Coordinates of C-alpha atoms and ligand atoms in Angstrom, one line a residue:
X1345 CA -17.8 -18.6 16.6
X1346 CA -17.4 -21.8 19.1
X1347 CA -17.6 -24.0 16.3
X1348 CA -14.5 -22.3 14.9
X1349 CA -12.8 -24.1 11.7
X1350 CA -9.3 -25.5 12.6
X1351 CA -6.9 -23.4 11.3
X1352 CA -6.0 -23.8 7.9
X1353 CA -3.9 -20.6 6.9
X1354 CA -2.2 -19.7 10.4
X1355 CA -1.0 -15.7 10.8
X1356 CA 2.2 -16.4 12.3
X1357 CA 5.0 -18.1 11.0
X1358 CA 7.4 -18.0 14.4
X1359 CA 7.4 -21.6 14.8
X1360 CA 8.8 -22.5 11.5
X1361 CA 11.4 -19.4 11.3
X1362 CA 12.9 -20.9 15.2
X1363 CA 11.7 -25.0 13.8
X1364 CA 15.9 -25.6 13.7
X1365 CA 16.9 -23.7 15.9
X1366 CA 20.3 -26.0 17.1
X1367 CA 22.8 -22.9 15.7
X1368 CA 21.1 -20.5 18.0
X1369 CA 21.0 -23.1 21.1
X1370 CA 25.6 -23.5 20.4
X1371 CA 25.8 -19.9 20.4
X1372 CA 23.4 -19.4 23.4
X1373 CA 25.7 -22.3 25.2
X1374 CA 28.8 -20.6 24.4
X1375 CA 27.7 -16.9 25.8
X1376 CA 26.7 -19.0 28.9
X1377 CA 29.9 -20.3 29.4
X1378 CA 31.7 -17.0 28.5
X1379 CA 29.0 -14.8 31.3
X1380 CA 29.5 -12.1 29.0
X1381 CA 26.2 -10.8 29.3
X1382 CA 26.1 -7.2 29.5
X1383 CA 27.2 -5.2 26.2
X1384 CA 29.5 -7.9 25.2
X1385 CA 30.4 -9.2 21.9
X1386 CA 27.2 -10.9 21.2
X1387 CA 25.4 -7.0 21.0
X1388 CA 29.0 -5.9 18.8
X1389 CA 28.6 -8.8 16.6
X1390 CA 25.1 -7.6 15.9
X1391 CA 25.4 -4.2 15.8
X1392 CA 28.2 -4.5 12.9
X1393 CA 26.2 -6.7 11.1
X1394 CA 23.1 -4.9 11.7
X1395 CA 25.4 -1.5 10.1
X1396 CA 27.1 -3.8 7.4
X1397 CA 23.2 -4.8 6.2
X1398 CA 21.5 -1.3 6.4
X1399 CA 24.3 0.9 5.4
X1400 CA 24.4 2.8 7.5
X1401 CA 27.4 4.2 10.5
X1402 CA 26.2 3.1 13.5
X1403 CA 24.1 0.8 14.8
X1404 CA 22.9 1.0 18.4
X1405 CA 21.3 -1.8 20.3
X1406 CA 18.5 -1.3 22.8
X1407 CA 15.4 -3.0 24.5
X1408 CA 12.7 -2.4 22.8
X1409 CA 11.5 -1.2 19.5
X1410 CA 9.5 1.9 21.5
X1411 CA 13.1 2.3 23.1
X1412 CA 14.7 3.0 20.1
X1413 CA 11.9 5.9 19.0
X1414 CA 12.5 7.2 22.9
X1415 CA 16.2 7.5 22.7
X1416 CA 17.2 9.5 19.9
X1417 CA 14.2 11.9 21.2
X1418 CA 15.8 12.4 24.2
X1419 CA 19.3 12.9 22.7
X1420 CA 17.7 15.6 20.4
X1421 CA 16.5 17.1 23.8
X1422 CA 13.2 16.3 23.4
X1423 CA 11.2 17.0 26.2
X1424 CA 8.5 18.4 28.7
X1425 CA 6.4 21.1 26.9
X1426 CA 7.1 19.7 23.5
X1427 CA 5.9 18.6 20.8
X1428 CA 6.3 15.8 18.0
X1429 CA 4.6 15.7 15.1
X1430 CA 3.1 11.9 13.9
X1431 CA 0.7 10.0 12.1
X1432 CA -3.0 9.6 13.6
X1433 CA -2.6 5.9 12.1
X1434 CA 0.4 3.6 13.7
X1435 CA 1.4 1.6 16.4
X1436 CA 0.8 2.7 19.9
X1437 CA 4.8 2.4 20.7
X1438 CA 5.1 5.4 18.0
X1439 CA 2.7 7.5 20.6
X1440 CA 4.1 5.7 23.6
X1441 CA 7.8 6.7 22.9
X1442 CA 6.8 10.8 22.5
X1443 CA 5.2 10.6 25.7
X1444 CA 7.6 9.1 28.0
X1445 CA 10.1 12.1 26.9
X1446 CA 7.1 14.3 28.0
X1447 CA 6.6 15.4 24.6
X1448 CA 3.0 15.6 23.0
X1449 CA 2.5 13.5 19.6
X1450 CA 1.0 16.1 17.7
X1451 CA -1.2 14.2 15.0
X1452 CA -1.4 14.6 11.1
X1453 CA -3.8 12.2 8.9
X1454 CA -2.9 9.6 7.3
X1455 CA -3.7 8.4 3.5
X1456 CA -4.1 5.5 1.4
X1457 CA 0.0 4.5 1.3
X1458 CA -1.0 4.0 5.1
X1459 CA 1.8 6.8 5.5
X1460 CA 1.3 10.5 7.1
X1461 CA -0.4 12.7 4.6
X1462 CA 2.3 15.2 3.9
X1463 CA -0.6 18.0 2.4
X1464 CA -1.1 18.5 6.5
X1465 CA 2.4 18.4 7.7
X1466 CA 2.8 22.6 7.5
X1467 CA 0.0 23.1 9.4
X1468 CA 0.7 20.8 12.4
X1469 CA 4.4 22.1 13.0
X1470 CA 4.0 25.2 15.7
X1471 CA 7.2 27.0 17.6
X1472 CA 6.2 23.9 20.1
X1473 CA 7.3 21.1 17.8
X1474 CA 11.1 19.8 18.0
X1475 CA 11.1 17.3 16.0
X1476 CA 9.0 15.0 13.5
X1477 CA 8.6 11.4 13.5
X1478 CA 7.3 9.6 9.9
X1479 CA 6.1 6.3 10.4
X1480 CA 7.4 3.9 7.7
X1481 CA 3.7 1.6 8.2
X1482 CA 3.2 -1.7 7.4
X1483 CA 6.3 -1.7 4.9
X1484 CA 5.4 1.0 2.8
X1485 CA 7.5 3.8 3.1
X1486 CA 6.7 7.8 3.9
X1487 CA 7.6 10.4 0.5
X1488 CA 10.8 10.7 2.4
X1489 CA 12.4 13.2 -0.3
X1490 CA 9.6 15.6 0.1
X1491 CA 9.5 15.4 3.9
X1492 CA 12.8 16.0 3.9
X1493 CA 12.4 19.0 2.3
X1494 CA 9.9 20.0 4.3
X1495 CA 11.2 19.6 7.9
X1496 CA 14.9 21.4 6.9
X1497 CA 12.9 24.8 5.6
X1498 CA 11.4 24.5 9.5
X1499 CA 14.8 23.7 10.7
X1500 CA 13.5 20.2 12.3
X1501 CA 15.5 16.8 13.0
X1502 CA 13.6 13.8 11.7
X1503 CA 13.4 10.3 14.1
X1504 CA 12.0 7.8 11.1
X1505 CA 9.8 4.8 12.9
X1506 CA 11.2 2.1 10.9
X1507 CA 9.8 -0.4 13.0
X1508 CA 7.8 -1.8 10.5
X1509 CA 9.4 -1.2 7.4
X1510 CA 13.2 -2.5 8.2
X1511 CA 14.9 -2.9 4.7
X1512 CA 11.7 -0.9 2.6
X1513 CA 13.7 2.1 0.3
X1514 CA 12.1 4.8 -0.9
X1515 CA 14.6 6.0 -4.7
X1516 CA 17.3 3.0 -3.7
X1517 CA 17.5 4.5 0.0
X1518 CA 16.6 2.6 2.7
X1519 CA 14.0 3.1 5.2
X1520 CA 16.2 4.6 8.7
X1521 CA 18.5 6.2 6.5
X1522 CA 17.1 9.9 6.0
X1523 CA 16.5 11.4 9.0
X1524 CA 19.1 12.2 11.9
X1525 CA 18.2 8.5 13.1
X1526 CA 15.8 5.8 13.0
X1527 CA 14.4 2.9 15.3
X1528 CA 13.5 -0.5 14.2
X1529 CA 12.2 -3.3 16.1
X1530 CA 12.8 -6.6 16.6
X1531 CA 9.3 -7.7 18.0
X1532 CA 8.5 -11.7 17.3
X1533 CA 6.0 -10.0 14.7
X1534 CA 8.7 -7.4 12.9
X1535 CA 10.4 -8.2 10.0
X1536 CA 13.8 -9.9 12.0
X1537 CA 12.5 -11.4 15.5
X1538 CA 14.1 -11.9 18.2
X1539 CA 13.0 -14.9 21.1
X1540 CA 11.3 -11.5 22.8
X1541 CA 11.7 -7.8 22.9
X1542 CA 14.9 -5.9 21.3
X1543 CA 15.1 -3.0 19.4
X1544 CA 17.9 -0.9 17.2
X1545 CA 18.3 2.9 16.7
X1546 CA 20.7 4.0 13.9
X1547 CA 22.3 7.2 12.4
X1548 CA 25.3 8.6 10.4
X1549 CA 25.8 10.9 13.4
X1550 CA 29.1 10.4 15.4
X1551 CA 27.8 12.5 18.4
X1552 CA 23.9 11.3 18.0
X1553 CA 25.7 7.8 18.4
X1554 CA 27.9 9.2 21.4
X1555 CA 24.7 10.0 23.2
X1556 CA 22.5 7.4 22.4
X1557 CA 24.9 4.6 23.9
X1558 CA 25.0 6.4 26.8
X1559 CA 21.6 7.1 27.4
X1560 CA 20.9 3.1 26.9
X1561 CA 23.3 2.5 29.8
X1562 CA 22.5 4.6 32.5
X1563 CA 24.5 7.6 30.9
X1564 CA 27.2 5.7 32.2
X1565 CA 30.8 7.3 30.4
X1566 CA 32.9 4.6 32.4
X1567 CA 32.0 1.8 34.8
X1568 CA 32.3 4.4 37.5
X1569 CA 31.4 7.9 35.9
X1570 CA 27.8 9.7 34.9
X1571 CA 27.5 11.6 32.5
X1572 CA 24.3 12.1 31.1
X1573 CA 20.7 10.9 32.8
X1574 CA 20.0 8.0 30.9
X1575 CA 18.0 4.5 31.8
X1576 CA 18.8 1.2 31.2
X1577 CA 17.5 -0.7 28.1
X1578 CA 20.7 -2.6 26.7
X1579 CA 20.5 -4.8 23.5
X1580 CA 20.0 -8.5 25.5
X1581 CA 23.0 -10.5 24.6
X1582 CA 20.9 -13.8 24.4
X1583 CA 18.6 -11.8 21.8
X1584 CA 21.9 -10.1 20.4
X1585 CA 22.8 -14.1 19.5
X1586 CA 18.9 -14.3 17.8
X1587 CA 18.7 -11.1 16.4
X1588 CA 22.3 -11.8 14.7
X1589 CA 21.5 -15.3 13.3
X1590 CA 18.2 -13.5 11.2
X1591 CA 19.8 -10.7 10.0
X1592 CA 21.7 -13.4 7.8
X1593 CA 18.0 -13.9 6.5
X1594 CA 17.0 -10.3 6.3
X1595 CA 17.3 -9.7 2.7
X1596 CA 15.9 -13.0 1.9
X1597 CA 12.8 -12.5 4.0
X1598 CA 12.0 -9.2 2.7
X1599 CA 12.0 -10.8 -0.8
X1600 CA 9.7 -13.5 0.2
X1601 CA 7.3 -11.2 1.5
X1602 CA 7.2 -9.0 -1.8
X1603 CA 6.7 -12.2 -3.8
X1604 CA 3.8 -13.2 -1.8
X1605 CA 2.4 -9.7 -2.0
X1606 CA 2.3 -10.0 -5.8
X1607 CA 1.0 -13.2 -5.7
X1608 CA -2.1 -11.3 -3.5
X1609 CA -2.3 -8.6 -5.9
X1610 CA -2.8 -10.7 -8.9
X1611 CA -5.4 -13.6 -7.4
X1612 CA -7.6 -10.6 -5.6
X1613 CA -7.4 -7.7 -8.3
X1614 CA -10.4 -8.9 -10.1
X1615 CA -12.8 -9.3 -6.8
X1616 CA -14.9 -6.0 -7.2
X1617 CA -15.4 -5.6 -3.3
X1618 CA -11.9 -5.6 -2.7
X1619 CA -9.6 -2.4 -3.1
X1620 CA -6.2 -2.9 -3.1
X1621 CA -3.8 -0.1 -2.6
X1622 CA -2.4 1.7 -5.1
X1623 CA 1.4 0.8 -5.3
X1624 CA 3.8 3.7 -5.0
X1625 CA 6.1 4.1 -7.8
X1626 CA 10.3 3.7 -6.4
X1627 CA 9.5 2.3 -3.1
X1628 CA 10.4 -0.6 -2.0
X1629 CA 7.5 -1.8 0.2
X1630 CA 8.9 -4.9 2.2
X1631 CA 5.0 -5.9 3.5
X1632 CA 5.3 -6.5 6.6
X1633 CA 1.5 -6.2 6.6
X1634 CA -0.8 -7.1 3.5
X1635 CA -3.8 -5.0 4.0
X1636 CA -6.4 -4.5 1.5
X1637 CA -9.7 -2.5 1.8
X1638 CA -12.8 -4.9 1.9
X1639 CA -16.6 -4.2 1.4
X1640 CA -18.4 -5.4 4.7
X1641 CA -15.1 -5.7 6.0
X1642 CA -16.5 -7.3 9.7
X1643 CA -18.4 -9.9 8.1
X1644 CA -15.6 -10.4 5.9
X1645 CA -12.9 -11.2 8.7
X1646 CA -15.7 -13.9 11.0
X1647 CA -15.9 -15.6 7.4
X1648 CA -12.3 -16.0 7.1
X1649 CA -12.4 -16.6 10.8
X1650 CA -14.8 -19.1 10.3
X1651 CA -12.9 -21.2 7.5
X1652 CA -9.9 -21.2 9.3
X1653 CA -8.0 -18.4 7.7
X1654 CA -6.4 -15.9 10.4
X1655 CA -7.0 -12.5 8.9
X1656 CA -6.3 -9.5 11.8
X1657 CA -6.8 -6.0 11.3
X1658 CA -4.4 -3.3 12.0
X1659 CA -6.0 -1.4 14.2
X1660 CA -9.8 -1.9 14.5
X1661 CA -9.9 1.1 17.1
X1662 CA -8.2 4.6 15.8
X1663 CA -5.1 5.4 18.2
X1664 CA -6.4 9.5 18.6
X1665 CA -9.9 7.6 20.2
X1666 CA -8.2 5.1 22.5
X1667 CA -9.3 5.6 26.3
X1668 CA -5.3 5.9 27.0
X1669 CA -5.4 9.2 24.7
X1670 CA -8.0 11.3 26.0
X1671 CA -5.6 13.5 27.3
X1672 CA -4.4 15.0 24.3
X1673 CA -7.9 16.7 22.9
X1674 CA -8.6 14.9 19.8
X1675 CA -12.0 14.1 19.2
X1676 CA -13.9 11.6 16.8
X1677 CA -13.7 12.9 12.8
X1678 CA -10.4 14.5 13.8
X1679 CA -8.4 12.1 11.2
X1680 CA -11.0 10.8 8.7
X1681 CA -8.8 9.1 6.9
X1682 CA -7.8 7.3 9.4
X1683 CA -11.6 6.2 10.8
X1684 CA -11.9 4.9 6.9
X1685 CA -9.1 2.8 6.9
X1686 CA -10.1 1.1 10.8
X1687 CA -13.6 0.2 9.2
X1688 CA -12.3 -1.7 5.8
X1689 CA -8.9 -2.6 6.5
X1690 CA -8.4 -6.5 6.6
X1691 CA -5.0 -8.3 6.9
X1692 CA -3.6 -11.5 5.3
X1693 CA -0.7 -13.7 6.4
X1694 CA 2.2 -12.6 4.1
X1695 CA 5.3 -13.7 5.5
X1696 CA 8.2 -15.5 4.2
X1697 CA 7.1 -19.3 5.2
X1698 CA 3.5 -18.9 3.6
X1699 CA 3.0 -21.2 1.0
X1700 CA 1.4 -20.5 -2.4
X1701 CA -1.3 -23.1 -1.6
X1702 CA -1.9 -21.2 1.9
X1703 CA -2.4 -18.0 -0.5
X1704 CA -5.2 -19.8 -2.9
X1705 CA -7.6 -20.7 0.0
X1706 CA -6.7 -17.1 1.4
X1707 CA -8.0 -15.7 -2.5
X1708 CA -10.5 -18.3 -2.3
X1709 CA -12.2 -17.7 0.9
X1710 CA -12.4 -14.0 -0.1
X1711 CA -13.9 -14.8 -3.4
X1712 CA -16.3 -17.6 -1.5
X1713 CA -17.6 -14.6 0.5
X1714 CA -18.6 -12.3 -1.9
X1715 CA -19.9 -14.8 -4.2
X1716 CA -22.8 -15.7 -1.7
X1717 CA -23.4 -12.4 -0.5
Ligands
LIG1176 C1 6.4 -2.6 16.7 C2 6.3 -1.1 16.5 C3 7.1 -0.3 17.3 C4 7.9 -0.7 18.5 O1 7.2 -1.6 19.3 P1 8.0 -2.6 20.3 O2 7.0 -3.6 20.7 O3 8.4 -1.7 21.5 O4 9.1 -3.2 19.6 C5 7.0 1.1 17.0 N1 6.3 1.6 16.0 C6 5.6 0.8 15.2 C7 4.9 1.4 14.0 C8 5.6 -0.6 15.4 O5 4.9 -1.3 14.6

C-alpha cells in the first residue's frame, strides 16, 4: 500500500469542527486571566448546560470517558471480588473501568444492533455480580425497557456506557437516563469533543451525585476535610470552555449524522455483498459509527484504502481475545457473535461535516469493488 491514493474521503472531521475556533480562544483568554482553573465556573457552566441538554438532575464533570464508567462503580461500592456484567463487543475503556474498581467484567454476547444480547443476560448474573453495565455502541441503543426489567427482579443498579451513544433515545428516553447513572465521553472521536480527554457521569440521584463529586476530587468534603477515598480526575476547565461551546451543537450534530446514515442506507441497500443492519424500531440511533457487514470484508477495506477512502473497523481483534485479557478465562468461540461481527464489520466516515459528494465516492468505491470481483 506505499502507493496509497491521497485521501479523498478523510475519517475525521476535527479540523473543520475546531476550523473557527476564535470563540473558544476569548473564552480560553478570559479563564487565563481569571486562574480559576480548578472546579470553577467554566466546569459549572458546563455541567448545567450539559443537565439542561440531557434532561437529566445532575451532571458531573470528570477526566475521562473510562472515568466516568469508574466512578459511579465505585460509589455503588463496587469492588474487589466482584463482578460486572458487559458486552463481549465494546470499547476497551468499558473493560478498563470494571477492572480498576477490582471488579471482573463478566461478558455476555453481543448481536446484530451491536448491543448486549439480552437472551444471555440471566445466565451471566451470579450472587458475585453488583451491578450491570449496557453499552449504548456505536449510537445504537441497548432494549433499555426490557433490561430494566430484568436487572430490578435481580435487585441490580445499572451504570449505562453512554459513551458512544450521547443524545441516542430508546421510546423518547435518552441514552444515560435509565439506569442509576451513566458516563459519556468527550474523546476527539465521541459525539461532542473536547481539545483532549474529558468525560461526564450523570444521574437523577441526589446522594449518587453527593458521592461522585467527591470521589472526582480526592473525596475531598472541604478544602481541608476527607471524607471518602477518592482520586483526582476533575472536569479540565480549559476543556470545560470546549466541551461547553459544542454542546450548543449537540443536537444539531446528532441530526447530521442520522441524515448521512440514511443517505448510506439508501445508496448501499441494493449492493448484494453488503448487509446493512436492521434498524430498531423507537430508537434513536445517533451513529456515531456507520458500520455495515461486507463480503470479503479485508479486501474490501485495502480497496477503500487504496482509493483514498478512510474506512476503519471497530474492532478488528475481539476484546475477550486481547493479550491484556487473558486473565479472565475466556477463550476463542466464547462470543460468536462477536468473532462474526470483527471479520465483516467495515466503517464509513458519517459525521456531521461529511458532504453528500464525500458519501457518493464512499457508495461508489464499494460498488466499484464488488463489480470487478
Ligand atoms: C470512548 C469510549 C469510552 C471512554 O473512553 P475514554 O477514551 O476514556 O473517553 C468508554 N466506552 C466506550 C464504548 C467508548 O467508546
Amino acid at each position: 500500500m506505499s502507493d496509497q491514493a491521497s485521501v479523498k474521503v478523510r475519517y475525521s472531521p476535527l479540523a473543520q469542527q475546531f476550523a473557527e475556533p476564535d470563540e473558544i480562544f476569548d473564552a480560553i483568554r478570559e479563564l487565563v486571566l481569571s486562574g480559576d482553573f480548578t472546579l470553577g465556573k467554566p466546569v459549572d457552566d458546563f455541567e448545567r448546560a450539559f443537565e439542561d441538554l440531557l434532561g437529566v438532575k445532575h451532571a458531573i464533570g470528570v477526566g475521562t470517558g473510562t472515568d466516568s464508567l469508574k466512578l459511579p462503580l465505585k460509589a455503588l461500592g463496587v469492588g474487589h471480588g466482584d463482578q460486572v456484567v458487559t458486552c463481549a463487543h465494546t470499547f476497551i475503556a468499558t473493560v478498563g473501568a470494571i477492572h480498576e474498581t477490582g471488579a471482573r467484567p463478566a461478558f455476555i454476547d453481543c448481536d446484530d444492533t451491536f448491543c448486549m444480547n439480552l437472551d444471555h443476560l440471566e445466565d451471566a448474573i451470579t450472587p458475585k455480580t453488583k451491578a450491570i453495565m449496557p453499552v449504548h455502541m456505536t449510537g445504537a441503543m441497548v432494549d433499555m425497557p426490557r433490561l430494566m426489567d430484568i436487572a430490578g427482579r435481580h435487585g441490580l443498579p445499572v451504570v449505562e456506557d453512554a459513551c458512544q451513544s450521547m443524545l441516542g433515545e430508546y421510546d423518547g428516553k435518552k441514552a444515560g437516563t435509565w439506569g442509576i447513572a451513566a458516563g459519556v465521553s468527550m474523546h476527539p472521536l465521541k459525539l461532542i469533543n473536547v481539545w483532549g480527554d474529558a468525560g461526564v457521569v450523570m444521574t437523577n440521584d441526589g446522594e449518587m451525585d453527593r458521592k461522585l463529586r467527591l470521589l472526582r476530587n480526592h473525596g475531598l468534603k472541604t478544602r481541608d476535610e476527607v471524607e471518602i477515598m477518592g482520586c483526582n480526575t476533575r472536569l479540565d476547565s480549559l476543556q470545560a470552555i470546549v466541551g461547553s461551546w459544542m454542546l450548543a451543537q449537540a443536537e444539531d450534530i446528532a441530526v447530521r449524522r442520522i441524515e448521512r446514515a440514511r443517505y448510506y442506507d439508501q445508496g448501499l441497500a441494493d449492493i448484494a455483498q453488503i448487509r446493512i443492519p436492521g434498524r430498531q424500531p423507537g430508537v434513536k440511533h445517533i451513529y456515531l459509527l456507520y458500520i455495515v457487514f461486507a463480503e470479503d470484508r479485508d479486501e474490501l477495506l485495502s480497496h477503500c484504502l487504496e482509493k483514498g477512502v478512510e474506512a476503519k473497523i471497530h474492532y478488528p481483534i475481539p476484546l475477550y481475545q486481547q493479550q491484556g485479557l487473558k486473565q479472565f478465562g475466556y477463550k476463542p468461540g466464547d462470543f460468536p457473535v462477536t468473532d462474526r461481527h470483527a471479520r465483516e464489520m467495515i466503517t464509513f466516515p458519517v459525521d456531521q461535516h461529511l458532504s453528500q459528494e464525500e458519501q457518493d465516492i464512499v457508495i461508489e468505491t464499494v460498488r466499484e469493488f464488488y463489480r470487478t470481483r
